[in-house]
XYZ file of C-alpha atoms in Angstrom:
525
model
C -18.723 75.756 25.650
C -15.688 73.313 25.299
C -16.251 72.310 22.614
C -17.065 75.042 20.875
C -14.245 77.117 22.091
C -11.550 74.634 20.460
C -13.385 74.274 17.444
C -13.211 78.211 16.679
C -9.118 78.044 16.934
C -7.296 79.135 14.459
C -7.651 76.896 11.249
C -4.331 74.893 10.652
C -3.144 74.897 14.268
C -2.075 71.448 15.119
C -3.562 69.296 17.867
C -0.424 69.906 20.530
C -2.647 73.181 20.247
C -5.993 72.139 21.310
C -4.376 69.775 24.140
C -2.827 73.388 25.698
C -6.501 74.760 25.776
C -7.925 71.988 27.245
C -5.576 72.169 29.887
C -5.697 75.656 29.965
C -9.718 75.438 30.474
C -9.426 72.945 32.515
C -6.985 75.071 34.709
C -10.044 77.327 34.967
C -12.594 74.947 36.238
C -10.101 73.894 38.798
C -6.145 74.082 39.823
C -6.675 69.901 40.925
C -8.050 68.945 37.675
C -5.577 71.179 35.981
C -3.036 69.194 38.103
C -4.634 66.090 36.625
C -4.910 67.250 33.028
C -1.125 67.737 33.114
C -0.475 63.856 34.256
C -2.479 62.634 31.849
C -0.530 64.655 29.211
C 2.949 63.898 31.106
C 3.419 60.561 28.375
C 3.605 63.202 25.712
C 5.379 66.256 27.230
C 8.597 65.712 25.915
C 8.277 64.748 22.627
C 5.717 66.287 19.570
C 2.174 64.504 19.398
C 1.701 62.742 16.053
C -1.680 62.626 15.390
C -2.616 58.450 17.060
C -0.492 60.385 20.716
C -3.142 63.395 20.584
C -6.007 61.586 20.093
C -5.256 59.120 22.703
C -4.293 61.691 25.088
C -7.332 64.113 24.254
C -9.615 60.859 24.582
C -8.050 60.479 28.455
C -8.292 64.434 28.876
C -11.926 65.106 27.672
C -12.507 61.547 30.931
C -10.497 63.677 33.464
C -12.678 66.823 32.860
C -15.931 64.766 32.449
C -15.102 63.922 36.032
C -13.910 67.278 37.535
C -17.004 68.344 36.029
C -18.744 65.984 37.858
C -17.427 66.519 40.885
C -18.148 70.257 40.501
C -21.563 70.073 39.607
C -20.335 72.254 36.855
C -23.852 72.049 34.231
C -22.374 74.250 32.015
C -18.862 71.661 31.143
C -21.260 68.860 31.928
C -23.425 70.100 28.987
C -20.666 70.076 26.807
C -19.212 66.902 26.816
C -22.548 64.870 26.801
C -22.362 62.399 24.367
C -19.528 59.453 22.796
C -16.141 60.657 23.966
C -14.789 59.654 20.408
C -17.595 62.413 19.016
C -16.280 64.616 20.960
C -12.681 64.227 20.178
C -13.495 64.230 16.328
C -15.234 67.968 17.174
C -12.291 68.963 18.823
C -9.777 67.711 15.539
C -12.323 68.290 12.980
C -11.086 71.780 11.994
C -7.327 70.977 12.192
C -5.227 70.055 9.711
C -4.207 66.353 9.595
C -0.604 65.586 10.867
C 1.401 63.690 8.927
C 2.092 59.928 10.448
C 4.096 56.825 8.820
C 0.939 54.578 7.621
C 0.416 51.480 5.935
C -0.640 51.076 2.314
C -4.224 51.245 2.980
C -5.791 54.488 4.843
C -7.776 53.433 7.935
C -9.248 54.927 10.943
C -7.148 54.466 14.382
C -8.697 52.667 17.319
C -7.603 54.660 20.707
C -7.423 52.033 23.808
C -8.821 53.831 26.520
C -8.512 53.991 30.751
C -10.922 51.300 32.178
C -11.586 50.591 35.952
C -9.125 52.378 37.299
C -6.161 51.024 34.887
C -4.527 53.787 32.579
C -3.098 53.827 29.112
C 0.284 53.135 29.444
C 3.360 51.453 27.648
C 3.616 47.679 27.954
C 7.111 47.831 30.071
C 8.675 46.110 29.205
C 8.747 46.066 25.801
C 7.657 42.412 24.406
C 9.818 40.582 22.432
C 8.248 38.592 19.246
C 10.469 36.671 16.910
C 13.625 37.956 17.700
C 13.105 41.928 18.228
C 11.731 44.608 20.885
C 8.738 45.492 19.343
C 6.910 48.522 21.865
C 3.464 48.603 22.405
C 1.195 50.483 24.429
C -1.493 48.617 26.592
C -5.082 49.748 27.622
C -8.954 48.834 27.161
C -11.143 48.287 23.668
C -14.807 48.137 24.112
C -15.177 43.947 22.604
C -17.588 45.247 19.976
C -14.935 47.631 18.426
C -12.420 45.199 17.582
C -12.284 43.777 14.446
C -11.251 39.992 13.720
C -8.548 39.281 11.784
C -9.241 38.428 8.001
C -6.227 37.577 7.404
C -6.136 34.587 9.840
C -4.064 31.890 8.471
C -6.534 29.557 11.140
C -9.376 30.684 8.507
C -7.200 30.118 5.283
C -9.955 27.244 4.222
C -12.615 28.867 5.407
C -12.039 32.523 4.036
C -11.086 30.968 0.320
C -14.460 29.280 0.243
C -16.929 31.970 0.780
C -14.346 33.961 -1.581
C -15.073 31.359 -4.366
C -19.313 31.057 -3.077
C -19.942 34.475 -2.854
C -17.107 36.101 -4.848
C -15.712 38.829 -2.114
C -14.219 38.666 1.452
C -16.897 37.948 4.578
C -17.811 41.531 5.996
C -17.155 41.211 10.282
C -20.270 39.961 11.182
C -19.879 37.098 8.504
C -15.889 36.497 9.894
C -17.879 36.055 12.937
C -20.362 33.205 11.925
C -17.426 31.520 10.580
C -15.808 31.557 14.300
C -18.768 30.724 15.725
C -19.420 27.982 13.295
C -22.533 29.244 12.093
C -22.085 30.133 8.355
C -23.751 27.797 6.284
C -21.308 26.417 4.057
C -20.803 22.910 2.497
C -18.994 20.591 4.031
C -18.363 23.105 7.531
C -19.439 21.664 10.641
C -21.752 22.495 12.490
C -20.214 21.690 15.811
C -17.986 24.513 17.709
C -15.137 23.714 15.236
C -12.617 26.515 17.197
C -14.219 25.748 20.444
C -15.113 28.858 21.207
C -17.823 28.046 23.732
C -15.406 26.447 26.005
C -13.244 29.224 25.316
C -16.516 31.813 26.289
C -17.064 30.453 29.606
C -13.741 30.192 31.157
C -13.052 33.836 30.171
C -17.074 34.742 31.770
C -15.383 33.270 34.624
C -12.004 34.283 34.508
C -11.873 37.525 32.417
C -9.355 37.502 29.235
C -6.019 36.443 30.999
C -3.867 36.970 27.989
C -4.118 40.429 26.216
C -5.290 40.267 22.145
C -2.434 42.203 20.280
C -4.160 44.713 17.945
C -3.222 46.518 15.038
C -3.178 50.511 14.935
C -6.377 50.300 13.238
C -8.006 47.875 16.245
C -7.435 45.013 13.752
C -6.599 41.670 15.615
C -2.935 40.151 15.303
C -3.292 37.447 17.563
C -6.664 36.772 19.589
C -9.551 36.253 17.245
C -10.634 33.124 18.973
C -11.034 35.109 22.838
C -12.310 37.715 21.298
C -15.437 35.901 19.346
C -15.481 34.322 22.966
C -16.404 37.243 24.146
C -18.718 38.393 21.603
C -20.418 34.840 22.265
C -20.830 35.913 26.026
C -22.212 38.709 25.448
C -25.284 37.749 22.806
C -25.580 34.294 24.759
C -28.278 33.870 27.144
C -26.108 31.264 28.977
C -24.023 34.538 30.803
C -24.976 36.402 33.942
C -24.562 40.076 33.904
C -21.552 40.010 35.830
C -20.028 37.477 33.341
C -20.790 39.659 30.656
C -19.384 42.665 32.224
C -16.424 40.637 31.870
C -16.507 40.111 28.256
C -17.695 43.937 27.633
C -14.204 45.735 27.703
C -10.868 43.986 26.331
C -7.423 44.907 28.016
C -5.025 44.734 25.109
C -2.127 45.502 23.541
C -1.870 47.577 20.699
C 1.048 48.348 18.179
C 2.054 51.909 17.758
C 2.088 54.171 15.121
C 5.334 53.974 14.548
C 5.477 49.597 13.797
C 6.402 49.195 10.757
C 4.604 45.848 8.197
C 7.738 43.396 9.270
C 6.954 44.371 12.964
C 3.239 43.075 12.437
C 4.412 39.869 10.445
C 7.001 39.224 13.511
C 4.093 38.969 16.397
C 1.900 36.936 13.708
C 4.806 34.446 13.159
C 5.997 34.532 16.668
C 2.351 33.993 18.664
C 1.435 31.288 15.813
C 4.328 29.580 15.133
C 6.918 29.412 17.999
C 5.522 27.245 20.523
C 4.998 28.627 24.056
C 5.531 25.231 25.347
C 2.618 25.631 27.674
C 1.627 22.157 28.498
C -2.430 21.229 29.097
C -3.201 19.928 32.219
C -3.575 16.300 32.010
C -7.115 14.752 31.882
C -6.656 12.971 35.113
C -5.688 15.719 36.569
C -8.553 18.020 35.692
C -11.413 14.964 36.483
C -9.227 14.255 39.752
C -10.020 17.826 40.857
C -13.386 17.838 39.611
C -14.101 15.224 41.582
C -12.602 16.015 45.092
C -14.628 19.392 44.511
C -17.736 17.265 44.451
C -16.852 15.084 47.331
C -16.214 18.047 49.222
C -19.890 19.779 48.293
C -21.211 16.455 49.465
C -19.486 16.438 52.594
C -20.820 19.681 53.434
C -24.683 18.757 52.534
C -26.647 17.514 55.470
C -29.047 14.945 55.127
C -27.632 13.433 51.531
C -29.235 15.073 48.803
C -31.579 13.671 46.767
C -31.250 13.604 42.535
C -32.943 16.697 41.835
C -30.639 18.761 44.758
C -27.569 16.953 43.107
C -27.996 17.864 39.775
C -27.898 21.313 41.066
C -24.646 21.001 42.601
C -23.332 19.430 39.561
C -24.389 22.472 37.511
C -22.492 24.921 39.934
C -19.707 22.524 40.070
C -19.596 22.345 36.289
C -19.637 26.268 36.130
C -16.880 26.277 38.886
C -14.419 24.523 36.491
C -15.245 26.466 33.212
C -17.353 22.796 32.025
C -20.690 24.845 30.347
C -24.293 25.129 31.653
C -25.520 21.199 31.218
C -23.227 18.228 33.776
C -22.335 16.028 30.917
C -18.560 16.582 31.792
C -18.914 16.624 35.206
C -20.732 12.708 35.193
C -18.357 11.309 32.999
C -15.334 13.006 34.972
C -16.817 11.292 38.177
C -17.475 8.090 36.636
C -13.804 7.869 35.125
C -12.312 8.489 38.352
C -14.371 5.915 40.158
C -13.189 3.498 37.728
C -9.278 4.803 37.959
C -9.780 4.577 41.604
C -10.844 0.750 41.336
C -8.435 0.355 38.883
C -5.281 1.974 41.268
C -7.000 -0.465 44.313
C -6.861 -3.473 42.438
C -3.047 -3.234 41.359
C -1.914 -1.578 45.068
C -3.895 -3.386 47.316
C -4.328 -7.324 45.479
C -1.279 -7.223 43.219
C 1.026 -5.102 45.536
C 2.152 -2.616 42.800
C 3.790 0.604 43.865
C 1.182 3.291 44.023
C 2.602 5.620 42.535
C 3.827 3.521 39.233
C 0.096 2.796 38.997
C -0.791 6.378 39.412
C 1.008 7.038 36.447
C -0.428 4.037 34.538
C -3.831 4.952 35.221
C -2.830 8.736 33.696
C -1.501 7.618 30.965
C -4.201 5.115 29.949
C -7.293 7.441 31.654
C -9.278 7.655 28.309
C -9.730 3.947 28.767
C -12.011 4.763 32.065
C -14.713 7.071 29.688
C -15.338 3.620 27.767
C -15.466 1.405 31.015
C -17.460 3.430 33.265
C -20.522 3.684 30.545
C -23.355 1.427 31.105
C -26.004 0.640 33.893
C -27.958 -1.502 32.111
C -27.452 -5.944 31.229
C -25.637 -5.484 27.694
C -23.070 -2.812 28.296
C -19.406 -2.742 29.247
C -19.570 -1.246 32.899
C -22.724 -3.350 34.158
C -21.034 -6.435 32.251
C -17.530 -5.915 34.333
C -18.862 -5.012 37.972
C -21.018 -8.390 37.797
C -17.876 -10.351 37.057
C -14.912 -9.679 39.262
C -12.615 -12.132 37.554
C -13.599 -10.604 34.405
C -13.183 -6.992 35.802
C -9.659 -7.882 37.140
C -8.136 -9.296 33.915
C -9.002 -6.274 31.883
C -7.523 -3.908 34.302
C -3.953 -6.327 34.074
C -4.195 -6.277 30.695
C -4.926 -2.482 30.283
C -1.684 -2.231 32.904
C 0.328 -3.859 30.570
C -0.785 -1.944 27.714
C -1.754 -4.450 25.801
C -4.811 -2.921 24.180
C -4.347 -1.407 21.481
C -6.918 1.022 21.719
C -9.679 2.280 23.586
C -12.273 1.297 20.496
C -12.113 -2.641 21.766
C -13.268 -2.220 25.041
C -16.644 -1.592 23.714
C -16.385 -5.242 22.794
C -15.808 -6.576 26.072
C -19.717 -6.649 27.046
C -19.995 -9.836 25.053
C -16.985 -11.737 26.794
C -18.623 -13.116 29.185
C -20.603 -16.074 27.046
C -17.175 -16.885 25.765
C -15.170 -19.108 27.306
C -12.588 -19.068 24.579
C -12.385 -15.761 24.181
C -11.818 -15.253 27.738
C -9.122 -18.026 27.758
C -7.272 -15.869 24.811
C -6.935 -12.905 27.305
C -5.637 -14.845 29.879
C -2.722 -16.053 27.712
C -2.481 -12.701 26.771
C -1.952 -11.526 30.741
C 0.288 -14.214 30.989
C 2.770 -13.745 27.925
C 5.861 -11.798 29.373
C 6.686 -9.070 27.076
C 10.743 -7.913 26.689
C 10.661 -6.856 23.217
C 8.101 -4.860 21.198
C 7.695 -7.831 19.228
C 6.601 -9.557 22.330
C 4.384 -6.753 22.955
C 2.810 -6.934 19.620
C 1.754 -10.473 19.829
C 0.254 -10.056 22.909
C -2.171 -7.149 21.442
C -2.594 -9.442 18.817
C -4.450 -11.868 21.306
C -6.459 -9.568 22.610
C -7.829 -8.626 19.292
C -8.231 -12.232 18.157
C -10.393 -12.848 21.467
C -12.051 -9.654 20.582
C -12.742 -10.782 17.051
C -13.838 -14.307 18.410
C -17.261 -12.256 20.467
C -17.792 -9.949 18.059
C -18.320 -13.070 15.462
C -20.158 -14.920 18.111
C -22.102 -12.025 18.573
C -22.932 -11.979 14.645
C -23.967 -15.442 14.406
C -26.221 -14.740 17.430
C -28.137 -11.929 15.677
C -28.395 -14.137 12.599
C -30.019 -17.020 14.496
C -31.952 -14.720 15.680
C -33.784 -13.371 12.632
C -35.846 -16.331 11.839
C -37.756 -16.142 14.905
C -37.782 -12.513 14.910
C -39.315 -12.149 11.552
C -41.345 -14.704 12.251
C -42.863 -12.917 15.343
C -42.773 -9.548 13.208
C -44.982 -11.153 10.463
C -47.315 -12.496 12.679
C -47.852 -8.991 14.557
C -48.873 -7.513 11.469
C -51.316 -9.963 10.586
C -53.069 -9.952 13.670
C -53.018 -5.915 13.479
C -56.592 -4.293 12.723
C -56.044 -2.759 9.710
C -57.610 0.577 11.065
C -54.585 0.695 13.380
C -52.638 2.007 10.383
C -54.798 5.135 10.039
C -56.224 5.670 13.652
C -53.105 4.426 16.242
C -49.740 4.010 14.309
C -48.032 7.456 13.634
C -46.962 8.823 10.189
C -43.765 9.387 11.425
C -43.105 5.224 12.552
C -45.797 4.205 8.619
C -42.499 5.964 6.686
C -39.773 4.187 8.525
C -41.920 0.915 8.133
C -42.416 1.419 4.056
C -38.492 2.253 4.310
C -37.512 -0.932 6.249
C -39.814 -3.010 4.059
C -38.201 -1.232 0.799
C -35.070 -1.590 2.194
C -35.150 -5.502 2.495
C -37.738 -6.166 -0.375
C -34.418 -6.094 -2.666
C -32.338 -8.936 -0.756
C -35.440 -11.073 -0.360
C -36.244 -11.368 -3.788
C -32.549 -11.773 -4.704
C -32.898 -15.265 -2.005
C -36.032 -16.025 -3.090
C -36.429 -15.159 -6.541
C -38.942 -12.601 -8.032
C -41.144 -15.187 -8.904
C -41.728 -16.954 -5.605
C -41.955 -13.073 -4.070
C -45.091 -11.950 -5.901
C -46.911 -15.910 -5.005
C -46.926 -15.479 -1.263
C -46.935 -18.501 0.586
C -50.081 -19.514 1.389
C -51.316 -21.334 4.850
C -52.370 -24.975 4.132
């Protein structure tokens, strides 16, 4: 047996030692996998094996003979290297001294990258640069579940000192993951994807891991924590197909070498962190412009029209197409905002004879403005409120042109222009005023918000007018209720938030009406 022939050498012989009687076996089982044995060792043929090298290499040789073997039909080698190849290099090393190798402070276990579909272990050629110096590095596969994240993550710093201070030590791995997931429960942490991993998770299901995680010698992460939770979020989400998890299953990386020294490791932190790549996102108009020619394409191809239930279907493929999760929440509201752009590019090429591609521009620049306007279907909101009033619909998209609001927030208010006449007059002077300055510009958004202010005080002194009659029709609902209503019909759920409202006012009442005149109800004449 292999294994068992290597671990009788001689006690003390180094592991250059070993790799010669693999080859040598391997020789023996066949001259082509002998052939192969010696390729896979060519990397280290001309210079000694340090103990990270032999590993590596004996982890690639004990694959090539696994597969000769196979090939063979050879039981007896097949026998001998069943199990974890790492188990089987650690038999083959076991009885051998240890060779010296430069190492950091702290003593750790190496972390050997590994072949992977076809794609060897090799050095990363060439050599990367981070912060100013060649730093080599040697590139290859890590199963996802045997990296470790990064503890020291500077992205964490808040994070990490807390559950220091709540649970007086350092989160183990699985607890570093929580925290990147956003599941740890600590005060005052979000529960929301704070480091947007899941957004992260499904364009690498769809895409692979375009940009290799840097690891140290002991498979500790430099620079990739957040792809690789992604992955481990692919593969324990129910949300990934098999395939997309195959993805996510095996990391191609780059790792360090043994011979990096501590200022070689604080170089690629401060380089990937804090010299900008000047990579520049992709625009949002761009991105919902694409969406949305995708989806006029899928309905181009779909003969008769499909109904709701057949369109929400496409919208979940066409949301997984672009990376946008499992529900169509982005996908709507990325259609809706370019329906709105679109109007809002027709109106100022077609009526006002603008140059299209000026407004273009305009209508990037200022797309966040569409999410507001497009929402609403229903009498009340801002979309419904500006399709049923052209002239209404018209000066907003002017005014947006000119940029004279001064933020997306106020076009919420615009639902209640309509009812106001003044208001509506403001705006129009606000259109109107020519702007050369910034001062200029300034007044003008100062209109706008005055006509905003005007509705949304209009819109207070409605709702006060209101209450009489309300409470009035309130009070009178409850009287008429049978009393066995409250036990057999009304829920407990909707009794609570009734004794809550009623609580909740009793205070202000008395303080209008007096304690007094509160506990001698008015009585009917």
């Amino acid at each position: 047996m292999i294994d068992k022939q290597i671990g009788n050498a001689k006690v003390g012989a180094d592991l250059q030692q070993a790799v010669k009687e693999i080859i040598s076996r391997a020789y023996r089982i066949s001259t082509d996998v002998g052939r192969e044995m010696e390729e896979v060792l060519r990397l280290g043929k001309d210079q000694p094996l340090n103990e990270i090298e032999a590993r590596q290499l004996l982890t690639r040789a004990v694959e090539v003979l696994r597969a000769g073997a196979a090939r063979r039909a050879d039981r007896a080698v097949i026998e001998a290297l069943e199990g974890d190849i790492q188990e089987i290099v650690g038999r083959i090393s076991k009885s051998r001294e240890t060779i010296a190798v430069p190492s950091r402070k702290n003593a750790f276990s190496p972390l050997i990258i590994r072949n992977h579909n076809g794609i060897e272990v090799a050095p990363v050629r060439p050599s990367p640069w981070f912060h100013e110096k060649e730093i080599p590095m040697m590139s290859g596969f890590v199963q996802t579940t045997n990296i470790k994240l990064w503890e020291q993550n500077e992205r964490l710093d808040i994070h990490l000192n807390q559950f220091q201070a709540t649970y007086g030590r350092s989160p183990r791995p699985n607890e570093l993951l929580d925290i990147m997931l956003s599941k740890l429960n600590l005060p005052g942490i979000d529960k929301s994807d704070a480091f947007e991993i899941a957004e992260l998770a499904r364009s690498i299901a769809n895409n692979g891991v375009r940009k290799p995680p840097i690891l140290d010698t002991d498979g500790t992460l430099l620079d990739g924590n957040r792809r690789v939770s992604a992955c481990y979020y692919i593969l324990n989400s129910e949300e990934f197909t098999i395939e997309q998890k195959k993805r996510a299953e095996y990391v191609f990386c780059w790792q360090l070498t043994e011979h990096a020294a501590d200022d070689d490791r604080t170089r690629v932190v401060v380089s990937l962190n804090f010299e900008d790549d000047c990579k520049e996102p992709w625009p949002q108009y761009v991105k919902a412009r694409k969406v949305f020619e995708a989806w006029m394409g899928m309905l181009g191809a779909t003969y008769p029209t499909p109904n709701a239930r057949k369109q929400a279907v496409m919208k979940r493929e066409l949301s997984q197409r672009f990376a946008l999760g499992p529900n169509t929440n982005s996908v709507n509201r990325f259609l809706r905002m370019v329906q709105w752009a679109d109007d809002f590019e027709e109106y100022h090429v077609e009526k006002c004879h603008r140059d299209p591609y000026e407004v273009k521009h305009r209508a990037n620049e200022k797309f966040q403005y569409f999410d507001e306007l497009s929402k609403g279907t229903t009498p009340g909101t801002v979309a419904y409120t500006l399709n049923e009033d052209e002239a209404l619909k018209h000066l907003v998209f002017e005014i947006l042109y000119q940029k004279k609001f001064r933020n997306w927030a106020q076009i919420r208010n615009l639902r209640y222009l309509g009812n106001s006449q003044e208001a509506r007059d403001i705006l129009r002077k606000a259109k109107d005023l020519e702007v050369k300055t910034e001062d200029d510009l300034d007044t003008a958004q100062d209109m706008v918000e005055e006509a905003i202010a005007i509705v949304r005080t209009k819109r207070a002194e409605e709702r006060s007018l209101g209450a009489n009659t309300r409470i009035e029709g309130f009070v009178k609902f409850l009287e008429e209720l049978p009393v066995k209503a409250f036990r057999d019909e009304i829920t407990p759920e909707n009794l609570r938030k009734l004794l809550d409202a009623l609580s909740l006012v009793r205070t202000y009442a008395e303080d209008a009406v007096g304690e007094d005149a509160a506990r001698d109800p008015i009585r009917p004449n």
